[in-house]
Coordinates of C-alpha atoms in Angstrom, one line a residue:
Chain A
X1 CA -91.1 8.2 84.6
X2 CA -91.4 4.5 85.0
X3 CA -88.8 3.2 87.5
X4 CA -87.5 0.5 85.2
X5 CA -86.9 3.1 82.4
X6 CA -85.1 5.3 84.9
X7 CA -82.9 2.5 86.0
X8 CA -82.1 1.6 82.4
X9 CA -81.2 5.2 81.6
X10 CA -78.8 5.3 84.5
X11 CA -76.7 2.6 82.8
X12 CA -74.0 4.3 80.6
X13 CA -74.2 1.5 78.0
X14 CA -77.9 2.0 77.5
X15 CA -77.5 5.8 77.3
X16 CA -74.6 5.5 74.9
X17 CA -76.5 3.2 72.5
X18 CA -79.5 5.5 72.8
X19 CA -77.5 8.5 71.7
X20 CA -75.8 6.8 68.8
X21 CA -79.0 5.0 67.7
X22 CA -80.3 7.5 65.1
X23 CA -77.2 7.4 62.8
X24 CA -76.7 3.7 63.6
X25 CA -80.3 2.7 62.6
X26 CA -79.9 4.9 59.5
X27 CA -76.8 3.1 58.5
X28 CA -78.3 -0.3 59.3
X29 CA -81.4 0.4 57.2
X30 CA -79.7 2.1 54.2
X31 CA -76.3 0.4 54.1
X32 CA -76.3 -3.0 55.8
X33 CA -79.9 -3.8 54.7
X34 CA -79.3 -3.0 51.1
X35 CA -76.0 -4.9 51.0
X36 CA -77.8 -8.0 52.4
X37 CA -80.4 -7.7 49.7
X38 CA -77.6 -7.5 47.1
X39 CA -76.1 -10.7 48.6
X40 CA -79.5 -12.4 48.4
X41 CA -79.9 -11.3 44.7
X42 CA -76.4 -12.7 43.9
X43 CA -77.7 -16.2 44.6
X44 CA -80.9 -15.8 42.6
X45 CA -81.6 -16.0 38.8
X46 CA -82.9 -13.5 36.3
X47 CA -85.6 -15.2 34.3
X48 CA -86.6 -12.5 31.7
X49 CA -88.6 -10.0 33.7
X50 CA -89.0 -12.3 36.8
X51 CA -86.5 -13.1 39.5
X52 CA -86.3 -16.8 40.3
X53 CA -85.7 -17.1 44.0
X54 CA -83.8 -20.4 44.1
X55 CA -80.3 -20.7 45.5
X56 CA -77.7 -21.0 42.8
X57 CA -74.0 -20.3 42.5
X58 CA -74.2 -19.7 38.7
X59 CA -73.8 -16.0 39.0
X60 CA -70.5 -16.4 40.9
X61 CA -69.4 -19.0 38.4
X62 CA -70.0 -16.4 35.6
X63 CA -68.5 -13.5 37.6
X64 CA -65.3 -15.3 38.3
X65 CA -65.1 -17.8 35.4
X66 CA -66.3 -16.0 32.2
X67 CA -63.2 -14.5 30.5
X68 CA -64.8 -11.0 30.0
X69 CA -65.6 -10.6 33.7
X70 CA -62.4 -12.3 34.9
X71 CA -60.3 -10.0 32.7
X72 CA -62.2 -6.9 33.8
X73 CA -61.8 -7.9 37.5
X74 CA -58.1 -8.6 37.1
X75 CA -57.5 -5.3 35.3
X76 CA -59.5 -3.4 38.0
X77 CA -57.4 -5.0 40.7
X78 CA -54.2 -4.3 38.9
X79 CA -55.2 -0.6 38.3
X80 CA -56.3 -0.1 41.9
X81 CA -53.2 -1.8 43.3
X82 CA -51.0 0.4 41.1
X83 CA -52.9 3.5 42.0
X84 CA -52.7 2.8 45.7
X85 CA -49.0 2.1 45.7
X86 CA -48.1 5.1 43.5
X87 CA -50.4 7.3 45.7
X88 CA -48.7 6.2 48.9
X89 CA -45.2 6.7 47.5
X90 CA -46.1 10.2 46.2
X91 CA -47.9 11.2 49.4
X92 CA -45.4 10.0 52.0
X93 CA -42.8 12.8 51.5
X94 CA -45.6 15.4 51.7
X95 CA -47.0 13.9 54.9
X96 CA -43.5 13.7 56.3
X97 CA -42.8 17.4 55.4
X98 CA -46.0 18.6 56.9
X99 CA -45.4 16.7 60.2
X100 CA -41.7 17.6 60.6
X101 CA -41.4 21.0 58.9
X102 CA -45.0 22.3 58.9
X103 CA -44.6 24.3 62.1
X104 CA -47.6 26.5 62.8
X105 CA -48.9 26.1 59.2
X106 CA -49.6 22.4 59.6
X107 CA -53.4 22.7 59.6
X108 CA -53.2 25.2 56.7
X109 CA -51.2 22.7 54.6
X110 CA -53.7 19.9 55.4
X111 CA -56.6 22.1 54.5
X112 CA -55.0 23.1 51.2
X113 CA -54.4 19.4 50.4
X114 CA -57.9 18.2 51.2
X115 CA -59.9 21.0 49.5
X116 CA -59.5 19.4 46.0
X117 CA -60.7 16.1 47.4
X118 CA -63.9 17.6 48.7
X119 CA -65.0 19.3 45.5
X120 CA -65.1 18.7 41.8
X121 CA -64.9 14.9 41.5
X122 CA -66.6 14.8 38.1
X123 CA -64.9 18.1 37.0
X124 CA -61.5 16.9 37.9
X125 CA -61.8 13.8 35.7
X126 CA -63.3 16.0 33.0
X127 CA -60.2 18.3 33.2
X128 CA -57.9 15.3 32.8
X129 CA -59.8 14.4 29.7
X130 CA -59.3 17.9 28.4
X131 CA -55.6 17.8 29.3
X132 CA -54.9 14.4 27.8
X133 CA -57.3 14.4 24.8
X134 CA -56.4 13.9 21.1
X135 CA -57.0 17.7 20.6
X136 CA -56.3 18.3 24.3
X137 CA -54.0 20.7 26.1
X138 CA -50.8 18.6 26.1
X139 CA -51.2 17.7 22.4
X140 CA -52.2 21.1 21.2
X141 CA -49.5 22.7 23.4
X142 CA -46.8 20.4 22.0
X143 CA -48.0 21.0 18.4
X144 CA -48.1 24.7 18.9
X145 CA -44.5 24.6 20.2
X146 CA -43.5 22.4 17.2
X147 CA -42.2 19.6 19.4
X148 CA -44.4 17.0 17.8
X149 CA -45.8 16.7 14.3
X150 CA -49.0 14.9 15.0
X151 CA -51.0 14.4 18.3
X152 CA -49.8 11.7 20.6
X153 CA -52.5 9.0 20.8
X154 CA -50.9 7.1 23.7
X155 CA -52.0 9.4 26.5
X156 CA -55.8 9.1 26.5
X157 CA -58.3 6.2 26.4
X158 CA -56.1 3.6 28.0
X159 CA -55.2 2.2 31.4
X160 CA -52.4 4.7 31.9
X161 CA -54.8 7.6 31.7
X162 CA -57.0 5.9 34.3
X163 CA -54.1 5.4 36.6
X164 CA -52.9 9.0 36.3
X165 CA -56.4 10.4 36.9
X166 CA -57.2 8.1 39.8
X167 CA -53.9 8.8 41.5
X168 CA -54.5 12.5 41.2
X169 CA -58.0 12.1 42.7
X170 CA -57.0 10.1 45.7
X171 CA -53.5 11.4 46.6
X172 CA -54.9 13.9 49.1
X173 CA -56.9 11.2 50.9
X174 CA -53.7 9.1 51.4
X175 CA -51.8 11.9 53.1
X176 CA -54.1 12.2 56.1
X177 CA -53.6 8.7 57.6
X178 CA -49.8 8.8 56.9
X179 CA -49.6 12.3 58.5
X180 CA -51.5 11.1 61.6
X181 CA -49.2 8.1 62.1
X182 CA -46.0 10.2 61.6
X183 CA -47.3 12.8 63.9
X184 CA -47.8 10.2 66.6
X185 CA -44.1 9.1 66.5
X186 CA -42.3 10.0 69.8
X187 CA -39.6 12.5 68.7
X188 CA -37.3 11.3 71.5
X189 CA -36.9 8.0 69.7
X190 CA -35.4 9.9 66.7
X191 CA -33.0 11.6 69.0
X192 CA -32.1 8.3 70.6
X193 CA -31.3 6.9 67.1
X194 CA -29.1 10.0 66.4
X195 CA -27.3 9.6 69.7
X196 CA -26.7 5.9 69.1
X197 CA -25.0 6.8 65.8
X198 CA -27.6 6.1 63.1
X199 CA -27.3 8.3 60.1
X200 CA -30.4 10.0 58.6
X201 CA -31.2 7.2 56.2
X202 CA -30.7 4.4 58.7
X203 CA -32.8 6.4 61.3
X204 CA -35.6 6.7 58.7
X205 CA -35.5 3.1 57.7
X206 CA -35.3 1.7 61.3
X207 CA -37.4 4.2 63.3
X208 CA -39.7 6.5 61.2
X209 CA -40.7 4.1 58.5
X210 CA -41.6 1.2 60.7
X211 CA -43.5 3.4 63.2
X212 CA -45.5 5.0 60.4
X213 CA -46.5 1.7 58.9
X214 CA -50.1 1.8 60.3
X215 CA -50.6 5.0 58.4
X216 CA -49.2 3.5 55.2
X217 CA -51.4 0.4 55.5
X218 CA -54.5 2.6 56.2
X219 CA -53.7 4.8 53.2
X220 CA -53.2 1.7 50.9
X221 CA -56.6 0.3 52.0
X222 CA -58.4 3.7 51.8
X223 CA -57.2 4.1 48.2
X224 CA -57.3 0.6 46.9
X225 CA -60.8 -0.5 48.0
X226 CA -62.8 2.5 46.7
X227 CA -60.8 2.9 43.4
X228 CA -61.4 -0.8 42.4
X229 CA -65.1 0.2 41.9
X230 CA -64.6 3.6 40.2
X231 CA -67.1 4.1 37.4
X232 CA -66.6 7.6 36.1
X233 CA -62.8 7.6 35.4
X234 CA -62.8 4.6 33.1
X235 CA -65.8 5.9 31.3
X236 CA -64.3 9.3 30.7
X237 CA -60.6 8.7 30.1
X238 CA -60.3 4.9 29.9
X239 CA -61.5 4.1 26.4
X240 CA -61.7 0.4 25.4
X241 CA -58.5 -0.7 27.2
X242 CA -59.4 1.1 30.4
X243 CA -62.8 -0.3 31.1
X244 CA -63.1 -1.5 34.7
X245 CA -65.4 -3.8 36.6
X246 CA -67.8 -1.0 37.8
X247 CA -68.7 -0.4 34.2
X248 CA -69.8 -4.1 33.8
X249 CA -71.7 -3.9 37.1
X250 CA -73.5 -0.8 36.0
X251 CA -74.4 -2.4 32.7
X252 CA -76.0 -5.3 34.5
X253 CA -78.2 -2.9 36.4
X254 CA -78.9 -0.8 33.3
X255 CA -79.0 -2.0 29.7
X256 CA -78.3 -5.7 30.3
X257 CA -80.8 -5.8 33.2
X258 CA -79.4 -8.9 35.0
X259 CA -79.5 -7.8 38.6
X260 CA -78.4 -11.2 40.0
X261 CA -75.3 -11.2 37.9
X262 CA -74.6 -7.5 38.7
X263 CA -75.0 -8.3 42.4
X264 CA -72.6 -11.3 42.1
X265 CA -70.0 -9.2 40.3
X266 CA -70.3 -6.5 43.0
X267 CA -70.0 -8.9 45.9
X268 CA -67.2 -10.9 44.2
X269 CA -65.2 -7.7 43.5
X270 CA -65.5 -6.7 47.2
X271 CA -64.4 -10.1 48.4
X272 CA -61.5 -10.4 46.1
X273 CA -60.2 -6.8 46.7
X274 CA -60.5 -7.3 50.5
X275 CA -58.6 -10.6 50.4
X276 CA -55.9 -9.0 48.2
X277 CA -55.7 -6.0 50.6
X278 CA -55.4 -8.2 53.6
X279 CA -52.6 -10.2 51.9
X280 CA -50.8 -6.9 51.1
X281 CA -51.1 -5.8 54.7
X282 CA -49.7 -9.1 55.9
X283 CA -46.8 -8.7 53.5
X284 CA -46.0 -5.2 54.7
X285 CA -46.0 -6.2 58.4
X286 CA -43.7 -9.1 57.5
X287 CA -41.4 -6.6 55.8
X288 CA -41.5 -4.4 58.8
X289 CA -40.3 -7.2 61.0
X290 CA -37.4 -7.8 58.6
X291 CA -36.3 -4.1 58.8
X292 CA -35.8 -4.3 62.6
Chain B
X1 CA -30.7 31.1 51.3
X2 CA -34.1 32.1 52.7
X3 CA -37.3 32.8 50.9
X4 CA -39.9 34.8 52.9
X5 CA -38.3 33.4 56.1
X6 CA -38.5 29.9 54.8
X7 CA -35.4 27.9 54.0
X8 CA -36.1 25.8 50.9
X9 CA -35.3 22.1 51.2
X10 CA -35.7 19.3 48.7
X11 CA -38.7 18.1 50.6
X12 CA -40.3 21.5 50.8
X13 CA -39.8 22.1 47.1
X14 CA -41.4 18.7 46.4
X15 CA -44.4 19.5 48.6
X16 CA -44.9 22.9 46.8
X17 CA -44.8 21.2 43.4
X18 CA -47.1 18.5 44.7
X19 CA -49.7 21.1 45.8
X20 CA -49.4 23.0 42.5
X21 CA -50.0 19.8 40.5
X22 CA -52.9 18.9 42.8
X23 CA -54.6 22.2 41.8
X24 CA -53.4 22.6 38.2
X25 CA -56.0 20.4 36.4
X26 CA -58.9 22.0 38.3
X27 CA -57.5 25.5 37.7
X28 CA -57.6 24.8 33.9
X29 CA -61.4 24.7 33.9
X30 CA -61.8 28.5 34.7
X31 CA -59.0 29.4 32.3
X32 CA -60.6 27.6 29.3
X33 CA -64.1 28.7 30.3
X34 CA -63.1 32.2 29.3
X35 CA -61.4 31.1 26.1
X36 CA -63.1 32.2 22.9
X37 CA -62.9 28.8 21.2
X38 CA -65.4 25.9 20.9
X39 CA -62.8 23.3 22.0
X40 CA -60.4 23.7 24.9
X41 CA -56.9 23.7 23.4
X42 CA -53.7 25.7 23.3
X43 CA -52.8 28.4 22.4
X44 CA -55.6 30.5 24.0
X45 CA -57.3 32.7 21.4
X46 CA -59.2 35.4 23.2
X47 CA -61.3 36.4 26.2
X48 CA -65.0 35.9 26.2
X49 CA -67.9 35.6 28.7
X50 CA -70.3 34.2 26.1
X51 CA -70.2 30.7 27.6
X52 CA -71.3 32.1 30.9
X53 CA -74.0 34.3 29.2
X54 CA -75.5 31.3 27.5
X55 CA -76.0 29.6 30.9
X56 CA -78.4 32.4 31.9
X57 CA -81.1 31.2 29.5
X58 CA -80.7 27.4 30.0
X59 CA -83.8 26.4 31.9
X60 CA -82.9 22.7 32.1
X61 CA -79.7 23.7 33.9
X62 CA -81.6 26.0 36.2
X63 CA -83.9 23.1 37.1
X64 CA -80.9 20.9 37.8
X65 CA -79.3 23.7 39.9
X66 CA -82.6 24.0 41.9
X67 CA -82.6 20.2 42.4
X68 CA -79.1 20.3 43.7
X69 CA -79.9 23.1 46.1
X70 CA -82.9 21.1 47.5
X71 CA -80.9 18.0 47.8
X72 CA -77.9 19.8 49.3
X73 CA -79.8 21.7 51.9
X74 CA -81.9 18.7 53.0
X75 CA -78.8 16.5 53.1
X76 CA -76.8 19.1 55.1
X77 CA -79.5 19.4 57.8
X78 CA -80.2 15.6 58.1
X79 CA -76.5 14.6 58.0
X80 CA -75.6 17.2 60.6
X81 CA -78.4 16.1 63.0
X82 CA -77.3 12.5 62.7
X83 CA -73.7 13.5 62.9
X84 CA -74.3 15.4 66.2
X85 CA -75.8 12.2 67.7
X86 CA -72.8 10.1 66.6
X87 CA -70.2 12.7 67.6
X88 CA -71.8 13.1 71.0
X89 CA -72.0 9.4 71.6
X90 CA -68.3 8.8 70.6
X91 CA -66.9 11.7 72.6
X92 CA -69.1 11.8 75.7
X93 CA -70.2 8.3 76.3
X94 CA -68.2 5.2 76.9
X95 CA -70.0 1.9 76.3
X96 CA -69.4 -1.5 75.0
X97 CA -69.6 -1.9 71.2
X98 CA -68.9 1.8 70.6
X99 CA -66.0 1.2 68.2
X100 CA -68.1 -1.2 66.0
X101 CA -71.1 1.1 66.0
X102 CA -69.0 4.1 65.0
X103 CA -67.1 2.0 62.5
X104 CA -70.3 0.9 60.8
X105 CA -71.5 4.5 60.5
X106 CA -68.2 5.5 58.9
X107 CA -68.2 2.6 56.4
X108 CA -69.7 4.5 53.4
X109 CA -66.4 6.4 53.3
X110 CA -64.4 3.3 52.7
X111 CA -66.6 1.4 50.2
X112 CA -66.6 1.8 46.5
X113 CA -69.5 4.3 45.9
X114 CA -70.9 2.1 43.2
X115 CA -71.5 -0.7 45.7
X116 CA -73.4 1.7 48.0
X117 CA -75.4 3.1 45.1
X118 CA -76.5 -0.2 43.5
X119 CA -77.4 -1.7 46.9
X120 CA -79.6 1.3 47.7
X121 CA -81.1 1.1 44.2
X122 CA -81.9 -2.6 44.6
X123 CA -83.5 -2.1 48.0
X124 CA -85.6 1.0 47.0
X125 CA -86.9 -0.7 43.9
X126 CA -87.5 -4.0 45.8
X127 CA -89.7 -2.1 48.3
X128 CA -91.4 -0.2 45.4
X129 CA -90.2 3.3 46.2
X130 CA -90.0 5.4 43.0
X131 CA -86.7 7.2 42.3
X132 CA -86.8 10.9 43.0
X133 CA -84.9 13.7 44.7
X134 CA -85.9 12.1 48.0
X135 CA -84.0 8.9 47.2
X136 CA -81.0 11.0 46.3
X137 CA -81.2 12.7 49.7
X138 CA -81.4 9.3 51.4
X139 CA -78.1 8.3 49.7
X140 CA -76.4 11.6 50.2
X141 CA -77.1 11.6 53.9
X142 CA -75.6 8.1 54.3
X143 CA -72.5 9.4 52.5
X144 CA -72.2 12.8 54.2
X145 CA -72.7 11.6 57.9
X146 CA -69.0 10.4 58.2
X147 CA -67.7 13.8 57.0
X148 CA -70.2 15.6 59.3
X149 CA -68.9 13.4 62.2
X150 CA -65.3 14.2 61.6
X151 CA -66.1 18.0 61.7
X152 CA -68.3 17.7 64.8
X153 CA -66.1 15.5 66.9
X154 CA -63.5 18.3 67.0
X155 CA -66.3 20.6 68.3
X156 CA -67.3 18.2 71.0
X157 CA -63.7 17.7 72.1
X158 CA -63.3 21.4 72.7
X159 CA -66.5 21.6 74.7
X160 CA -66.2 21.3 78.4
X161 CA -68.9 18.9 79.7
X162 CA -69.0 20.8 83.0
X163 CA -70.9 23.6 81.2
X164 CA -73.8 21.3 80.7
X165 CA -73.6 19.9 84.2
X166 CA -73.6 23.5 85.6
X167 CA -76.7 24.3 83.6
X168 CA -78.5 21.2 85.0
X169 CA -77.4 22.1 88.5
X170 CA -78.8 25.6 88.1
X171 CA -82.2 24.0 87.3
X172 CA -82.4 24.1 83.5
X173 CA -84.1 21.1 81.9
X174 CA -82.8 19.0 79.1
X175 CA -84.2 21.2 76.3
X176 CA -83.3 24.5 78.0
X177 CA -79.7 23.3 78.4
X178 CA -79.6 22.3 74.8
X179 CA -81.0 25.6 73.6
X180 CA -78.9 27.9 75.9
X181 CA -75.7 26.0 76.4
X182 CA -75.1 23.1 74.0
X183 CA -76.2 24.6 70.7
X184 CA -74.5 28.0 71.2
X185 CA -71.2 26.4 72.1
X186 CA -71.4 23.9 69.2
X187 CA -72.7 26.5 66.8
X188 CA -69.5 27.0 64.8
X189 CA -68.9 23.2 64.4
X190 CA -72.6 22.7 63.4
X191 CA -72.3 25.5 60.8
X192 CA -69.1 24.1 59.5
X193 CA -70.6 20.6 59.3
X194 CA -73.6 22.0 57.3
X195 CA -71.3 23.7 54.8
X196 CA -69.1 20.7 54.3
X197 CA -72.1 18.3 53.9
X198 CA -73.7 20.7 51.4
X199 CA -70.5 20.9 49.4
X200 CA -70.1 17.2 49.3
X201 CA -73.7 16.7 48.3
X202 CA -73.4 19.4 45.6
X203 CA -70.4 17.6 44.2
X204 CA -71.5 13.9 44.5
X205 CA -72.2 12.1 41.3
X206 CA -72.4 8.3 41.5
X207 CA -75.3 8.1 44.1
X208 CA -77.2 10.9 42.3
X209 CA -76.7 9.2 38.9
X210 CA -78.2 5.9 40.2
X211 CA -80.9 7.3 42.5
X212 CA -82.2 10.4 40.8
X213 CA -84.7 9.0 38.3
X214 CA -85.9 11.8 36.0
X215 CA -84.8 14.8 38.2
X216 CA -81.1 15.4 37.6
X217 CA -78.8 17.2 40.0
X218 CA -76.1 19.4 38.6
X219 CA -73.4 16.7 38.3
X220 CA -75.9 14.3 36.6
X221 CA -76.9 17.1 34.2
X222 CA -73.2 17.7 33.4
X223 CA -72.7 14.0 32.8
X224 CA -75.6 14.0 30.3
X225 CA -74.1 17.1 28.5
X226 CA -70.7 15.5 28.1
X227 CA -72.1 13.4 25.1
X228 CA -72.3 16.7 23.1
X229 CA -68.8 18.0 22.3
X230 CA -70.2 21.3 21.3
X231 CA -71.5 21.8 24.8
X232 CA -68.1 21.5 26.5
X233 CA -67.3 25.2 26.9
X234 CA -70.7 25.7 28.6
X235 CA -69.9 22.8 30.9
X236 CA -66.5 24.4 31.7
X237 CA -68.3 27.6 32.6
X238 CA -70.8 25.9 34.8
X239 CA -68.1 23.8 36.4
X240 CA -66.1 26.9 37.2
X241 CA -69.1 28.4 39.0
X242 CA -69.6 25.2 41.0
X243 CA -65.9 25.0 41.9
X244 CA -65.9 28.7 43.0
X245 CA -69.0 28.1 45.2
X246 CA -67.5 24.9 46.7
X247 CA -64.2 26.6 47.4
X248 CA -66.0 29.5 49.0
X249 CA -68.0 27.2 51.3
X250 CA -65.1 25.1 52.3
X251 CA -62.9 28.1 53.1
X252 CA -65.8 29.6 55.1
X253 CA -66.3 26.3 57.0
X254 CA -62.5 26.1 57.8
X255 CA -62.5 29.8 58.9
X256 CA -65.5 29.2 61.3
X257 CA -63.9 26.1 62.7
X258 CA -60.6 27.7 63.3
X259 CA -62.0 30.8 65.0
X260 CA -64.0 28.6 67.3
X261 CA -60.9 26.5 68.1
X262 CA -59.0 29.7 68.9
X263 CA -61.8 30.9 71.2
X264 CA -61.9 27.5 73.0
X265 CA -58.1 27.5 73.6
X266 CA -58.3 31.2 74.8
X267 CA -60.8 30.2 77.4
X268 CA -58.7 27.4 78.8

């Protein structure tokens, strides 16, 4: 072997980069590359069948300014923020239980909770449609029991149905980061709080909750950013009032065939949701300082 | 009061209810797939297997199942190979920029899938690559590598590096060490990663929807059938079969992973 190559291979940094390069190059080519192309498209113009490659901000003006898109974006942000907060509130006690009381069944609990997340995405949303539908399980069940005279119309094809379905889909994913952060808490700190006279509630608010904040923040982000772009849930259970921004993005790449506008909608959504998420994180850490 | 040696607490009861609600909607699919009614509603009217029987003669569905199988197996193998590289680099090597490189590879997990899907679509069409099962595989590998890594990292962490060093010292070359030491020790994690990647690919809809062109995978086929209300019971039957297959593979993957973990801790 060439001496220079041998020397280079002796360097741990070179060896490390070499080993990680296949998946890294794959991600660069098929994730970073495509996103850069989308960014480029977002500054171009659709001219019937041609793409005019001249820099313009018109697409962003339309994406953030036109009432249809602005309303869709606001609604998507509102839905994803609601879903992430509800998800974290519902998951926290479960993560807490598994970490403190799980004993030797900890990994079994975690497995049981993650299984639904790894299978049946489309089917899960479909089953919510079947449950909440006009002739669905809740309505037909209540009718059969004689509790209602005619089917409830308020439970499907609106934003509430989207929130319920998305929360159910993502709740398992929020438990993992919260669980990890609770698991890391040094248990002697809790004993110290006990010894110093803190009751259970005070101990939780002043020790457990602040120390598990990184997990809460991670869970909020992990849920909020992907759900803002959910496409299937609004299509299946959202109806007219539950349409979200992903449906508009898809339309630009499908029927409407305006790729530059679709690209600008996608990039603008990502930027806005990231900014909002960062602001939320800042707020939470500010709150944590207040608790101490 | 004790139930099966477990003292119920408010938190425990909440967790049990939580898990039941987590599974309830999914469990409804098999229940209604055996119900002798064209629409899924209460009360249940009678037991039938006709919705399953009608799947046997549905050649479009069979083609979609075959497509899913091809995509799933290819994705599982490619994602696991790339996952092994990444897991090895993050557990065995320390180098500058490791965290950012690993972070980039994990990103598809934390982005809205539609963003990943449309960017891939735009790039593929821009370079003139026609949509096919191959383009679905490209997308699925990107999406499955992070899951493969999370399974494989655990395998590498339980794998004593001195075993490989010993093999080198005894005169084995790189490939012999890989064949006789590395792969056998990692085998359970690799198998588990293959199963998890296959399950995720089988289940994945958005990327397949945008990238599959005229060859649908099973979820894309199901999506197309949802327009026809009369087809719903058949879809419930097909969905139940898919859920059962996914559940079986995930349980198998977890079982393999745990047995390997126990073996490693027994050695120490």
